[in-house]
């Protein structure tokens, strides 16, 4: 732990004066590779994007259209342009780098988060909720104060900054004055682990957290959803025994593979990011951690490369690098091995034969097994989506605004042939049946269902539904109102021209089946 007191935190002057805990030998020029800034649990930049050219707008809406474009060349989709057209999100100079998700964008966001929450049951994660601000002392204890201060925001209450406020009371001390807005969740999860006594039988313990995070990105680099200051991360931390490391990493890689296959993203490549110039811990710890990750990568059967010097300051990591629709690469998911934070927070669990347990070795010797003692757990940081905001941007561009049914913010559009009272009334009844809120229903379906009963022509309404990205277009006229059924165009889902006349209950069952299958 850091014992020295620091008068002010953070300031650029202070940060420049801070000295790294260790210095690694410089990497020879011939070994340098293209390095991607990561969006890991404890990295400064939640992106893998190039910084936009200076002098161009980055925050206030979509970019201007190109000056010239040939008929043969289609402009690559831009999530900012699509987001504006589909009313997914907006931004404001009052909170630069923070997205305001509109109802349609919130639907996509929530469906991604719900998908991850469902997978947590499969992969053994339990969700927790942690504070947004912590005292400066916590960040000193974790090592982030020395290695990360310039990328964090301080939070100080007005009663501690105004010259007219009353002096501190006896219950207050200097540590109550300055707090940090969290850029990551790992220190908070360490506090949860240390709040109870742990046995080797309890491990692995897997925590997940969707708390919003804040990182102090440069104003000139802020871009749509891909480079932001406030973002949500599907942040997870695994506390495991040394003998469980490779198995947990293997499961994490399988989690990534399953998720990206479901989302239709890929292919992606794996990179091993090794010890950076500024790092915590001993060379022995780093060698042990990098060896464990290499073995896990070899066992995965997937090709991987080395990205030297791009590890987090506390440990090496596996980065998943995804290519977007522009051909640009983004680091999205990450799996990091950490021996340092468990030491700094003095985490431990009780196990038999503690010396062998710490080395990841087993024994059947009854005499050794009769001896119980404390063992330091290993901490694995993992994020499957990475920044949810950035992954949303990649998905918006990947699908060019035409999303699969389960993810779409515009799943069903009901259009009426005319605006007569029987037709409009039946259209509203159908909407309630599809939403699961009609009399007798117990649980809403959470589908997105809109009704267009305007006086426009039927072709105009149909064209508007398709332009809005509606996956299922339901047409209701006098014939359907009398027959208590609907005419359904589901070609956007099935991929072929297909229109069926069916009961609303049958359409609802079909929707539930396809959404559950993530089609």
Short mmCIF file of C-alpha atoms in Angstrom, two decimals:
data_model
loop_
_atom_site.label_atom_id
_atom_site.label_comp_id
_atom_site.label_asym_id
_atom_site.label_seq_id
_atom_site.Cartn_x
_atom_site.Cartn_y
_atom_site.Cartn_z
CA UNK A 1 0.00 0.00 0.00
CA UNK A 2 1.07 3.59 -0.53
CA UNK A 3 1.93 5.31 2.71
CA UNK A 4 2.80 8.83 1.64
CA UNK A 5 0.22 11.62 1.72
CA UNK A 6 -0.50 13.66 -1.39
CA UNK A 7 -1.77 17.18 -0.89
CA UNK A 8 -3.83 17.58 -4.04
CA UNK A 9 -5.22 15.00 -6.42
CA UNK A 10 -5.26 14.81 -9.30
CA UNK A 11 -3.41 17.60 -11.08
CA UNK A 12 -1.38 17.46 -14.25
CA UNK A 13 1.64 18.78 -12.37
CA UNK A 14 1.30 16.10 -9.71
CA UNK A 15 0.80 13.38 -12.28
CA UNK A 16 3.92 14.38 -14.20
CA UNK A 17 5.92 14.22 -10.99
CA UNK A 18 4.68 10.78 -9.97
CA UNK A 19 7.28 8.10 -10.57
CA UNK A 20 6.35 4.58 -11.71
CA UNK A 21 6.76 1.75 -9.24
CA UNK A 22 9.02 -0.19 -11.62
CA UNK A 23 10.69 0.41 -14.96
CA UNK A 24 10.79 -2.31 -17.54
CA UNK A 25 13.57 -2.38 -20.15
CA UNK A 26 12.57 -0.47 -23.29
CA UNK A 27 11.15 -2.56 -26.12
CA UNK A 28 13.50 -2.63 -29.15
CA UNK A 29 12.19 -0.66 -32.09
CA UNK A 30 12.12 -3.71 -34.34
CA UNK A 31 9.72 -5.46 -31.92
CA UNK A 32 7.19 -2.66 -31.80
CA UNK A 33 3.74 -3.44 -33.16
CA UNK A 34 0.62 -1.40 -33.71
CA UNK A 35 -0.89 -0.93 -30.24
CA UNK A 36 -4.57 -0.44 -29.55
CA UNK A 37 -5.68 1.50 -26.46
CA UNK A 38 -7.98 -0.79 -24.58
CA UNK A 39 -11.31 -0.47 -22.84
CA UNK A 40 -10.40 -2.78 -20.04
CA UNK A 41 -11.44 -2.71 -16.44
CA UNK A 42 -8.50 -0.51 -15.58
CA UNK A 43 -7.25 1.15 -18.77
CA UNK A 44 -7.36 4.83 -19.52
CA UNK A 45 -9.12 4.78 -22.86
CA UNK A 46 -12.41 2.97 -23.54
CA UNK A 47 -11.74 2.70 -27.24
CA UNK A 48 -9.53 1.35 -29.93
CA UNK A 49 -10.19 4.15 -32.35
CA UNK A 50 -7.97 6.62 -34.01
CA UNK A 51 -8.31 10.18 -32.78
CA UNK A 52 -10.29 12.33 -35.23
CA UNK A 53 -8.36 14.99 -37.13
CA UNK A 54 -8.07 18.24 -35.19
CA UNK A 55 -10.42 21.04 -36.02
CA UNK A 56 -13.34 18.75 -36.95
CA UNK A 57 -16.50 18.44 -34.85
CA UNK A 58 -16.54 15.30 -32.73
CA UNK A 59 -19.44 15.64 -30.34
CA UNK A 60 -22.31 17.55 -31.89
CA UNK A 61 -24.07 15.10 -34.17
CA UNK A 62 -23.19 13.21 -37.34
CA UNK A 63 -20.32 14.13 -39.65
CA UNK A 64 -21.04 16.10 -42.83
CA UNK A 65 -21.66 14.02 -45.94
CA UNK A 66 -18.72 13.54 -48.31
CA UNK A 67 -18.30 16.22 -50.94
CA UNK A 68 -18.34 13.72 -53.79
CA UNK A 69 -19.51 10.14 -54.07
CA UNK A 70 -19.67 7.92 -57.10
CA UNK A 71 -22.75 5.76 -57.71
CA UNK A 72 -20.57 2.65 -57.39
CA UNK A 73 -19.15 3.64 -53.99
CA UNK A 74 -21.50 3.40 -51.04
CA UNK A 75 -20.64 5.55 -48.05
CA UNK A 76 -19.87 3.28 -45.07
CA UNK A 77 -22.59 3.43 -42.42
CA UNK A 78 -21.94 5.84 -39.56
CA UNK A 79 -23.62 5.18 -36.23
CA UNK A 80 -24.01 8.92 -35.61
CA UNK A 81 -25.97 9.44 -38.83
CA UNK A 82 -28.11 6.35 -38.21
CA UNK A 83 -28.55 7.32 -34.57
CA UNK A 84 -29.88 10.71 -35.62
CA UNK A 85 -32.23 9.26 -38.25
CA UNK A 86 -33.60 6.51 -35.98
CA UNK A 87 -33.66 8.75 -32.88
CA UNK A 88 -31.39 6.47 -30.87
CA UNK A 89 -29.30 8.97 -28.91
CA UNK A 90 -28.27 12.59 -28.69
CA UNK A 91 -25.50 14.61 -27.05
CA UNK A 92 -25.22 17.96 -25.30
CA UNK A 93 -22.40 20.45 -24.69
CA UNK A 94 -23.57 20.50 -21.06
CA UNK A 95 -22.20 16.96 -20.66
CA UNK A 96 -19.60 16.32 -23.37
CA UNK A 97 -18.69 12.70 -23.90
CA UNK A 98 -21.94 11.44 -22.36
CA UNK A 99 -24.71 9.96 -24.51
CA UNK A 100 -28.37 10.73 -23.87
CA UNK A 101 -30.13 7.54 -24.95
CA UNK A 102 -33.58 8.18 -26.39
CA UNK A 103 -36.34 5.56 -26.03
CA UNK A 104 -35.33 3.62 -29.18
CA UNK A 105 -31.63 3.61 -28.25
CA UNK A 106 -32.48 2.60 -24.69
CA UNK A 107 -34.28 -0.45 -26.04
CA UNK A 108 -31.11 -1.62 -27.80
CA UNK A 109 -29.02 -0.87 -24.71
CA UNK A 110 -31.38 -2.77 -22.40
CA UNK A 111 -31.60 -5.76 -24.72
CA UNK A 112 -27.82 -6.06 -24.80
CA UNK A 113 -27.66 -5.84 -21.00
CA UNK A 114 -30.52 -8.34 -20.60
CA UNK A 115 -28.72 -10.76 -22.92
CA UNK A 116 -25.57 -10.50 -20.78
CA UNK A 117 -27.55 -10.95 -17.57
CA UNK A 118 -29.04 -14.15 -18.97
CA UNK A 119 -25.56 -15.43 -19.82
CA UNK A 120 -24.39 -14.70 -16.26
CA UNK A 121 -26.57 -17.59 -15.13
CA UNK A 122 -24.82 -19.85 -17.64
CA UNK A 123 -21.30 -18.76 -16.66
CA UNK A 124 -21.78 -18.44 -12.91
CA UNK A 125 -21.63 -14.66 -12.38
CA UNK A 126 -23.56 -12.86 -9.67
CA UNK A 127 -24.42 -9.20 -10.23
CA UNK A 128 -23.51 -6.59 -7.64
CA UNK A 129 -24.08 -2.83 -7.36
CA UNK A 130 -21.26 -0.63 -6.09
CA UNK A 131 -20.78 3.11 -5.28
CA UNK A 132 -19.86 5.66 -7.95
CA UNK A 133 -17.40 7.62 -5.78
CA UNK A 134 -14.71 6.54 -3.33
CA UNK A 135 -12.29 8.37 -1.07
CA UNK A 136 -8.89 9.25 -2.45
CA UNK A 137 -7.39 6.77 0.02
CA UNK A 138 -8.94 3.85 -1.87
CA UNK A 139 -7.28 4.87 -5.13
CA UNK A 140 -3.97 5.24 -3.30
CA UNK A 141 -4.37 1.73 -1.90
CA UNK A 142 -5.17 0.23 -5.29
CA UNK A 143 -2.27 2.00 -7.03
CA UNK A 144 -4.50 3.97 -9.40
CA UNK A 145 -3.56 7.27 -7.76
CA UNK A 146 0.04 6.90 -8.91
CA UNK A 147 -0.63 5.26 -12.25
CA UNK A 148 -3.99 6.63 -13.34
CA UNK A 149 -4.75 10.01 -11.70
CA UNK A 150 -4.71 12.09 -14.88
CA UNK A 151 -7.54 10.00 -16.34
CA UNK A 152 -9.85 10.37 -13.33
CA UNK A 153 -12.28 12.98 -12.04
CA UNK A 154 -12.11 14.33 -8.49
CA UNK A 155 -15.31 14.90 -6.53
CA UNK A 156 -15.27 17.43 -3.70
CA UNK A 157 -18.31 18.58 -1.77
CA UNK A 158 -19.03 22.31 -1.71
CA UNK A 159 -18.82 22.40 2.08
CA UNK A 160 -15.14 21.46 1.79
CA UNK A 161 -14.23 23.98 -0.91
CA UNK A 162 -16.02 27.22 0.00
CA UNK A 163 -14.07 29.64 2.25
CA UNK A 164 -17.36 30.46 4.02
CA UNK A 165 -18.17 26.93 5.17
CA UNK A 166 -17.72 25.78 8.73
CA UNK A 167 -14.50 23.99 9.70
CA UNK A 168 -14.36 20.19 9.88
CA UNK A 169 -16.02 18.52 12.82
CA UNK A 170 -14.34 15.99 15.08
CA UNK A 171 -15.92 13.16 13.10
CA UNK A 172 -14.35 14.41 9.86
CA UNK A 173 -10.73 14.22 8.79
CA UNK A 174 -8.67 15.14 5.75
CA UNK A 175 -9.68 11.94 3.93
CA UNK A 176 -13.30 13.18 3.83
CA UNK A 177 -12.39 16.11 1.60
CA UNK A 178 -11.45 14.47 -1.73
CA UNK A 179 -13.16 11.63 -3.57
CA UNK A 180 -12.71 10.08 -6.98
CA UNK A 181 -15.45 9.32 -9.53
CA UNK A 182 -14.74 5.70 -10.38
CA UNK A 183 -13.29 4.82 -13.80
CA UNK A 184 -13.45 1.08 -13.02
CA UNK A 185 -15.05 -1.37 -10.60
CA UNK A 186 -12.16 -3.60 -9.51
CA UNK A 187 -11.31 -1.84 -6.19
CA UNK A 188 -14.98 -1.96 -5.15
CA UNK A 189 -15.18 -5.66 -5.93
CA UNK A 190 -12.05 -6.23 -3.83
CA UNK A 191 -13.84 -4.54 -0.92
CA UNK A 192 -16.80 -6.90 -1.37
CA UNK A 193 -14.52 -9.95 -1.39
CA UNK A 194 -12.75 -8.79 1.76
CA UNK A 195 -16.01 -8.12 3.61
CA UNK A 196 -16.38 -11.82 4.52
CA UNK A 197 -14.17 -14.75 5.46
CA UNK A 198 -13.58 -17.01 2.47
CA UNK A 199 -12.81 -20.71 2.12
CA UNK A 200 -11.21 -22.48 -0.83
CA UNK A 201 -14.60 -24.21 -1.23
CA UNK A 202 -16.18 -20.80 -2.03
CA UNK A 203 -13.93 -20.14 -5.02
CA UNK A 204 -14.22 -19.21 -7.78
CA UNK A 205 -16.34 -16.16 -6.89
CA UNK A 206 -17.51 -14.21 -9.93
CA UNK A 207 -18.92 -10.67 -9.63
CA UNK A 208 -20.52 -8.64 -12.46
CA UNK A 209 -21.32 -4.92 -12.42
CA UNK A 210 -23.04 -2.59 -14.90
CA UNK A 211 -22.35 0.64 -12.97
CA UNK A 212 -21.60 3.70 -15.15
CA UNK A 213 -17.91 4.60 -15.31
CA UNK A 214 -16.21 7.94 -15.99
CA UNK A 215 -12.83 8.55 -17.61
CA UNK A 216 -11.33 11.93 -18.41
CA UNK A 217 -10.85 11.70 -22.18
CA UNK A 218 -9.52 14.66 -24.14
CA UNK A 219 -12.32 16.81 -25.53
CA UNK A 220 -10.93 16.64 -29.07
CA UNK A 221 -11.10 12.84 -29.15
CA UNK A 222 -14.78 12.48 -28.20
CA UNK A 223 -16.73 10.82 -31.01
CA UNK A 224 -20.34 9.64 -30.92
CA UNK A 225 -20.59 6.45 -28.88
CA UNK A 226 -17.12 5.15 -29.70
CA UNK A 227 -15.09 7.61 -27.62
CA UNK A 228 -16.88 8.86 -24.52
CA UNK A 229 -16.30 9.98 -20.96
CA UNK A 230 -19.28 8.25 -19.37
CA UNK A 231 -19.95 4.66 -20.37
CA UNK A 232 -21.26 1.35 -19.07
CA UNK A 233 -19.12 -1.74 -19.03
CA UNK A 234 -20.21 -5.34 -18.58
CA UNK A 235 -17.51 -5.44 -15.94
CA UNK A 236 -16.72 -8.71 -14.23
CA UNK A 237 -14.10 -9.92 -11.74
CA UNK A 238 -13.30 -13.51 -10.87
CA UNK A 239 -11.55 -14.36 -7.61
CA UNK A 240 -10.12 -17.85 -7.99
CA UNK A 241 -7.53 -20.30 -6.68
CA UNK A 242 -4.19 -20.41 -8.59
CA UNK A 243 -5.07 -23.91 -9.79
CA UNK A 244 -8.30 -22.55 -11.36
CA UNK A 245 -6.71 -19.82 -13.52
CA UNK A 246 -6.57 -21.62 -16.86
CA UNK A 247 -10.05 -23.08 -16.54
CA UNK A 248 -11.54 -19.66 -15.74
CA UNK A 249 -9.77 -18.04 -18.69
CA UNK A 250 -10.98 -20.84 -20.96
CA UNK A 251 -14.58 -20.24 -19.81
CA UNK A 252 -14.16 -16.48 -20.35
CA UNK A 253 -12.96 -17.05 -23.92
CA UNK A 254 -15.95 -19.34 -24.49
CA UNK A 255 -18.22 -16.58 -23.10
CA UNK A 256 -16.76 -14.15 -25.65
CA UNK A 257 -17.16 -16.63 -28.50
CA UNK A 258 -20.79 -17.37 -27.64
CA UNK A 259 -21.67 -13.67 -27.28
CA UNK A 260 -20.08 -12.48 -30.51
CA UNK A 261 -21.58 -15.38 -32.43
CA UNK A 262 -25.04 -14.44 -31.15
CA UNK A 263 -24.51 -10.77 -32.02
CA UNK A 264 -23.32 -11.68 -35.51
CA UNK A 265 -19.99 -9.90 -35.02
CA UNK A 266 -16.65 -11.18 -36.17
CA UNK A 267 -14.32 -12.57 -37.02
CA UNK A 268 -12.07 -11.21 -34.30
CA UNK A 269 -8.48 -11.81 -33.33
CA UNK A 270 -6.83 -12.43 -29.96
CA UNK A 271 -3.76 -10.60 -28.72
CA UNK A 272 -1.66 -11.10 -25.62
CA UNK A 273 -0.74 -7.69 -24.20
CA UNK A 274 2.40 -7.99 -22.07
CA UNK A 275 4.17 -5.97 -19.35
CA UNK A 276 4.18 -2.18 -20.01
CA UNK A 277 6.96 0.27 -19.11
CA UNK A 278 5.10 1.34 -15.98
CA UNK A 279 3.96 -1.60 -13.88
CA UNK A 280 3.35 -2.85 -10.35
CA UNK A 281 4.73 -6.01 -8.81
CA UNK A 282 7.74 -8.22 -9.41
CA UNK A 283 9.10 -9.62 -12.65
CA UNK A 284 8.42 -13.08 -11.23
CA UNK A 285 4.69 -12.27 -10.85
CA UNK A 286 4.53 -10.96 -14.39
CA UNK A 287 6.33 -13.99 -15.81
CA UNK A 288 3.94 -16.33 -13.99
CA UNK A 289 0.87 -14.39 -15.18
CA UNK A 290 2.00 -14.16 -18.83
CA UNK A 291 2.84 -17.88 -18.87
CA UNK A 292 -0.65 -18.73 -17.59
CA UNK A 293 -2.28 -16.60 -20.31
CA UNK A 294 -0.08 -18.13 -23.03
CA UNK A 295 -1.11 -21.63 -21.95
CA UNK A 296 -4.79 -20.64 -21.96
CA UNK A 297 -4.49 -19.09 -25.43
CA UNK A 298 -2.73 -22.20 -26.79
CA UNK A 299 -5.45 -24.41 -25.31
CA UNK A 300 -8.19 -22.28 -26.93
CA UNK A 301 -7.22 -23.49 -30.40
CA UNK A 302 -7.49 -19.92 -31.75
CA UNK A 303 -4.65 -18.08 -33.47
CA UNK A 304 -3.22 -15.26 -31.37
CA UNK A 305 -0.47 -12.65 -31.53
CA UNK A 306 1.58 -10.68 -29.02
CA UNK A 307 1.12 -6.95 -28.43
CA UNK A 308 4.26 -6.17 -26.39
CA UNK A 309 4.10 -3.55 -23.65
CA UNK A 310 0.33 -2.91 -23.85
CA UNK A 311 -0.73 -4.72 -20.67
CA UNK A 312 -2.47 -2.97 -17.79
CA UNK A 313 -0.13 -1.62 -15.11
CA UNK A 314 -1.14 -4.41 -12.74
CA UNK A 315 -1.08 -7.41 -15.10
CA UNK A 316 -1.03 -8.84 -18.64
CA UNK A 317 -4.23 -9.34 -20.60
CA UNK A 318 -5.89 -10.99 -23.56
CA UNK A 319 -7.57 -8.47 -25.86
CA UNK A 320 -10.26 -9.32 -28.39
CA UNK A 321 -9.83 -7.07 -31.42
CA UNK A 322 -12.84 -6.62 -33.70
CA UNK A 323 -12.97 -4.98 -37.13
CA UNK A 324 -15.79 -2.52 -37.79
CA UNK A 325 -17.62 -1.79 -41.04
CA UNK A 326 -14.97 0.82 -41.95
CA UNK A 327 -12.16 -1.73 -41.66
CA UNK A 328 -10.93 -0.08 -38.46
CA UNK A 329 -10.00 -2.28 -35.51
CA UNK A 330 -11.43 -1.86 -32.01
CA UNK A 331 -10.42 -3.63 -28.83
CA UNK A 332 -13.71 -4.72 -27.29
CA UNK A 333 -13.57 -7.66 -24.90
CA UNK A 334 -10.66 -8.18 -22.51
CA UNK A 335 -9.47 -10.81 -20.04
CA UNK A 336 -6.80 -9.70 -17.57
CA UNK A 337 -4.82 -11.59 -14.97
CA UNK A 338 -3.99 -9.70 -11.78
CA UNK A 339 -1.76 -10.74 -8.87
CA UNK A 340 -1.30 -7.17 -7.58
CA UNK A 341 -4.70 -5.94 -6.36
CA UNK A 342 -5.23 -9.03 -4.16
CA UNK A 343 -1.90 -8.18 -2.51
CA UNK A 344 -2.70 -4.50 -2.06
CA UNK A 345 -6.09 -5.25 -0.56
CA UNK A 346 -4.69 -8.14 1.49
CA UNK A 347 -7.29 -10.55 0.14
CA UNK A 348 -7.13 -14.13 1.33
CA UNK A 349 -9.00 -17.38 1.67
CA UNK A 350 -8.35 -20.38 3.91
CA UNK A 351 -7.16 -23.64 2.34
CA UNK A 352 -5.35 -26.85 3.31
CA UNK A 353 -1.64 -27.15 2.46
CA UNK A 354 -1.46 -23.37 1.92
CA UNK A 355 2.08 -23.30 0.51
CA UNK A 356 1.24 -25.79 -2.23
CA UNK A 357 -2.15 -24.13 -2.78
CA UNK A 358 -0.45 -20.76 -3.45
CA UNK A 359 1.72 -22.42 -6.13
CA UNK A 360 -1.28 -24.03 -7.79
CA UNK A 361 -0.19 -27.51 -6.75
CA UNK A 362 -2.18 -30.34 -5.15
CA UNK A 363 -1.30 -33.10 -2.71
CA UNK A 364 -2.84 -36.22 -1.17
CA UNK A 365 -0.54 -36.18 1.87
CA UNK A 366 -2.87 -36.32 4.93
CA UNK A 367 -0.34 -34.51 7.10
CA UNK A 368 -0.11 -31.56 4.72
CA UNK A 369 -3.87 -31.48 4.15
CA UNK A 370 -4.45 -31.27 7.90
CA UNK A 371 -2.67 -27.90 7.97
CA UNK A 372 -4.95 -24.96 7.02
CA UNK A 373 -3.76 -21.42 6.38
CA UNK A 374 -4.36 -18.18 4.41
CA UNK A 375 -3.80 -18.09 0.64
CA UNK A 376 -3.85 -15.10 -1.72
CA UNK A 377 -6.51 -15.44 -4.47
CA UNK A 378 -5.86 -14.56 -8.09
CA UNK A 379 -8.06 -11.87 -9.65
CA UNK A 380 -9.24 -12.05 -13.27
CA UNK A 381 -10.75 -8.93 -14.84
CA UNK A 382 -13.06 -9.64 -17.75
CA UNK A 383 -15.35 -7.61 -19.99
CA UNK A 384 -17.18 -9.34 -22.83
CA UNK A 385 -18.82 -6.38 -24.57
CA UNK A 386 -16.33 -3.88 -23.20
CA UNK A 387 -18.00 -0.48 -23.37
CA UNK A 388 -21.69 -1.15 -24.07
CA UNK A 389 -21.88 2.23 -25.81
CA UNK A 390 -19.02 1.46 -28.16
CA UNK A 391 -20.32 -2.00 -28.97
CA UNK A 392 -23.70 -0.44 -29.75
CA UNK A 393 -21.95 1.83 -32.26
CA UNK A 394 -20.31 -1.18 -33.90
CA UNK A 395 -23.64 -3.04 -34.04
CA UNK A 396 -25.50 -0.04 -35.48
CA UNK A 397 -22.94 0.23 -38.28
CA UNK A 398 -22.62 -3.54 -38.75
CA UNK A 399 -26.38 -3.90 -39.32
CA UNK A 400 -26.66 -0.52 -41.05
CA UNK A 401 -29.70 0.25 -38.92
CA UNK A 402 -31.51 -3.00 -39.85
CA UNK A 403 -31.25 -5.06 -36.68
CA UNK A 404 -32.20 -8.65 -35.96
CA UNK A 405 -35.64 -9.06 -34.42
CA UNK A 406 -34.50 -9.69 -30.82
CA UNK A 407 -32.27 -6.58 -30.74
CA UNK A 408 -34.37 -4.19 -32.83
CA UNK A 409 -35.81 -1.04 -31.23
CA UNK A 410 -38.66 -1.20 -33.78
CA UNK A 411 -39.84 -4.79 -33.71
CA UNK A 412 -43.48 -4.41 -34.81
CA UNK A 413 -45.26 -1.65 -36.70
CA UNK A 414 -49.06 -1.90 -37.02
CA UNK A 415 -50.47 0.10 -39.93
CA UNK A 416 -54.16 0.63 -40.64
CA UNK A 417 -55.75 0.62 -44.09
CA UNK A 418 -58.00 3.50 -43.03
CA UNK A 419 -58.80 5.48 -39.90
CA UNK A 420 -62.32 4.17 -39.33
CA UNK A 421 -63.31 3.47 -35.73
CA UNK A 422 -63.57 -0.37 -35.98
CA UNK A 423 -60.15 -0.65 -37.69
CA UNK A 424 -58.35 1.68 -35.24
CA UNK A 425 -60.00 0.01 -32.23
CA UNK A 426 -58.90 -3.46 -33.41
CA UNK A 427 -55.38 -2.15 -34.10
CA UNK A 428 -55.13 -0.92 -30.49
CA UNK A 429 -56.45 -4.24 -29.18
CA UNK A 430 -53.84 -6.11 -31.25
CA UNK A 431 -51.13 -3.85 -29.85
CA UNK A 432 -52.19 -4.69 -26.28
CA UNK A 433 -52.26 -8.42 -27.08
CA UNK A 434 -48.73 -8.28 -28.53
CA UNK A 435 -47.46 -6.27 -25.55
CA UNK A 436 -49.02 -8.73 -23.12
CA UNK A 437 -51.08 -6.08 -21.35
CA UNK A 438 -54.61 -7.04 -22.43
CA UNK A 439 -57.11 -8.31 -19.82
CA UNK A 440 -55.99 -11.67 -18.48
CA UNK A 441 -52.28 -11.18 -19.24
CA UNK A 442 -49.88 -11.44 -16.32
CA UNK A 443 -46.42 -10.66 -17.70
CA UNK A 444 -45.70 -8.05 -20.42
CA UNK A 445 -43.69 -9.25 -23.41
CA UNK A 446 -41.50 -6.12 -23.58
CA UNK A 447 -41.82 -6.09 -27.37
CA UNK A 448 -41.71 -2.71 -29.06
CA UNK A 449 -45.03 -2.22 -30.85
CA UNK A 450 -46.10 0.99 -32.60
CA UNK A 451 -49.40 1.81 -34.29
CA UNK A 452 -49.70 4.10 -37.31
CA UNK A 453 -53.38 4.98 -37.70
CA UNK A 454 -52.78 8.25 -39.50
CA UNK A 455 -54.82 9.29 -42.56
CA UNK A 456 -51.87 8.79 -44.93
CA UNK A 457 -52.07 6.25 -47.74
CA UNK A 458 -51.26 2.63 -47.03
CA UNK A 459 -48.13 2.61 -49.32
CA UNK A 460 -46.80 5.70 -47.52
CA UNK A 461 -47.27 4.06 -44.12
CA UNK A 462 -45.65 0.82 -45.31
CA UNK A 463 -42.67 2.70 -46.74
CA UNK A 464 -42.28 4.62 -43.48
CA UNK A 465 -42.34 1.36 -41.48
CA UNK A 466 -39.64 -0.17 -43.64
CA UNK A 467 -37.56 3.01 -43.48
CA UNK A 468 -37.80 3.00 -39.68
CA UNK A 469 -36.39 -0.53 -39.63
CA UNK A 470 -39.54 -2.30 -38.44
CA UNK A 471 -38.92 -6.05 -38.47
CA UNK A 472 -42.58 -7.08 -38.66
CA UNK A 473 -45.24 -5.00 -40.42
CA UNK A 474 -48.83 -5.79 -39.45
CA UNK A 475 -51.63 -4.53 -41.70
CA UNK A 476 -55.17 -4.13 -40.38
CA UNK A 477 -58.20 -3.23 -42.47
CA UNK A 478 -61.94 -3.80 -42.33
CA UNK A 479 -61.49 -7.45 -43.27
CA UNK A 480 -59.04 -8.08 -40.42
CA UNK A 481 -61.20 -6.18 -37.93
CA UNK A 482 -64.20 -8.34 -38.75
CA UNK A 483 -62.21 -11.61 -38.79
CA UNK A 484 -60.31 -10.75 -35.59
CA UNK A 485 -57.00 -11.52 -37.27
CA UNK A 486 -54.02 -9.64 -38.79
CA UNK A 487 -52.08 -9.65 -42.05
CA UNK A 488 -48.37 -9.97 -41.25
CA UNK A 489 -45.33 -9.21 -43.43
CA UNK A 490 -42.39 -10.98 -41.77
CA UNK A 491 -40.00 -10.96 -44.74
CA UNK A 492 -37.46 -8.80 -42.86
CA UNK A 493 -37.06 -11.65 -40.36
CA UNK A 494 -37.33 -14.72 -42.60
CA UNK A 495 -35.34 -13.26 -45.49
CA UNK A 496 -37.98 -14.08 -48.09
CA UNK A 497 -41.22 -12.49 -49.23
CA UNK A 498 -43.71 -13.85 -46.75
CA UNK A 499 -47.10 -12.55 -45.67
CA UNK A 500 -49.43 -14.51 -43.43
CA UNK A 501 -52.92 -14.02 -42.06
CA UNK A 502 -52.94 -15.13 -38.42
CA UNK A 503 -54.44 -14.54 -35.03
CA UNK A 504 -52.65 -12.00 -32.76
CA UNK A 505 -51.99 -14.80 -30.24
CA UNK A 506 -50.18 -16.83 -32.91
CA UNK A 507 -48.10 -13.82 -33.95
CA UNK A 508 -47.18 -13.22 -30.32
CA UNK A 509 -46.07 -16.87 -29.92
CA UNK A 510 -44.02 -16.63 -33.12
CA UNK A 511 -42.38 -13.44 -31.84
CA UNK A 512 -41.57 -14.99 -28.46
CA UNK A 513 -40.00 -18.04 -30.12
CA UNK A 514 -37.79 -15.99 -32.46
CA UNK A 515 -36.74 -13.43 -29.82
CA UNK A 516 -35.83 -16.22 -27.39
CA UNK A 517 -33.69 -17.80 -30.13
CA UNK A 518 -31.99 -14.39 -30.76
CA UNK A 519 -33.07 -14.30 -34.41
#
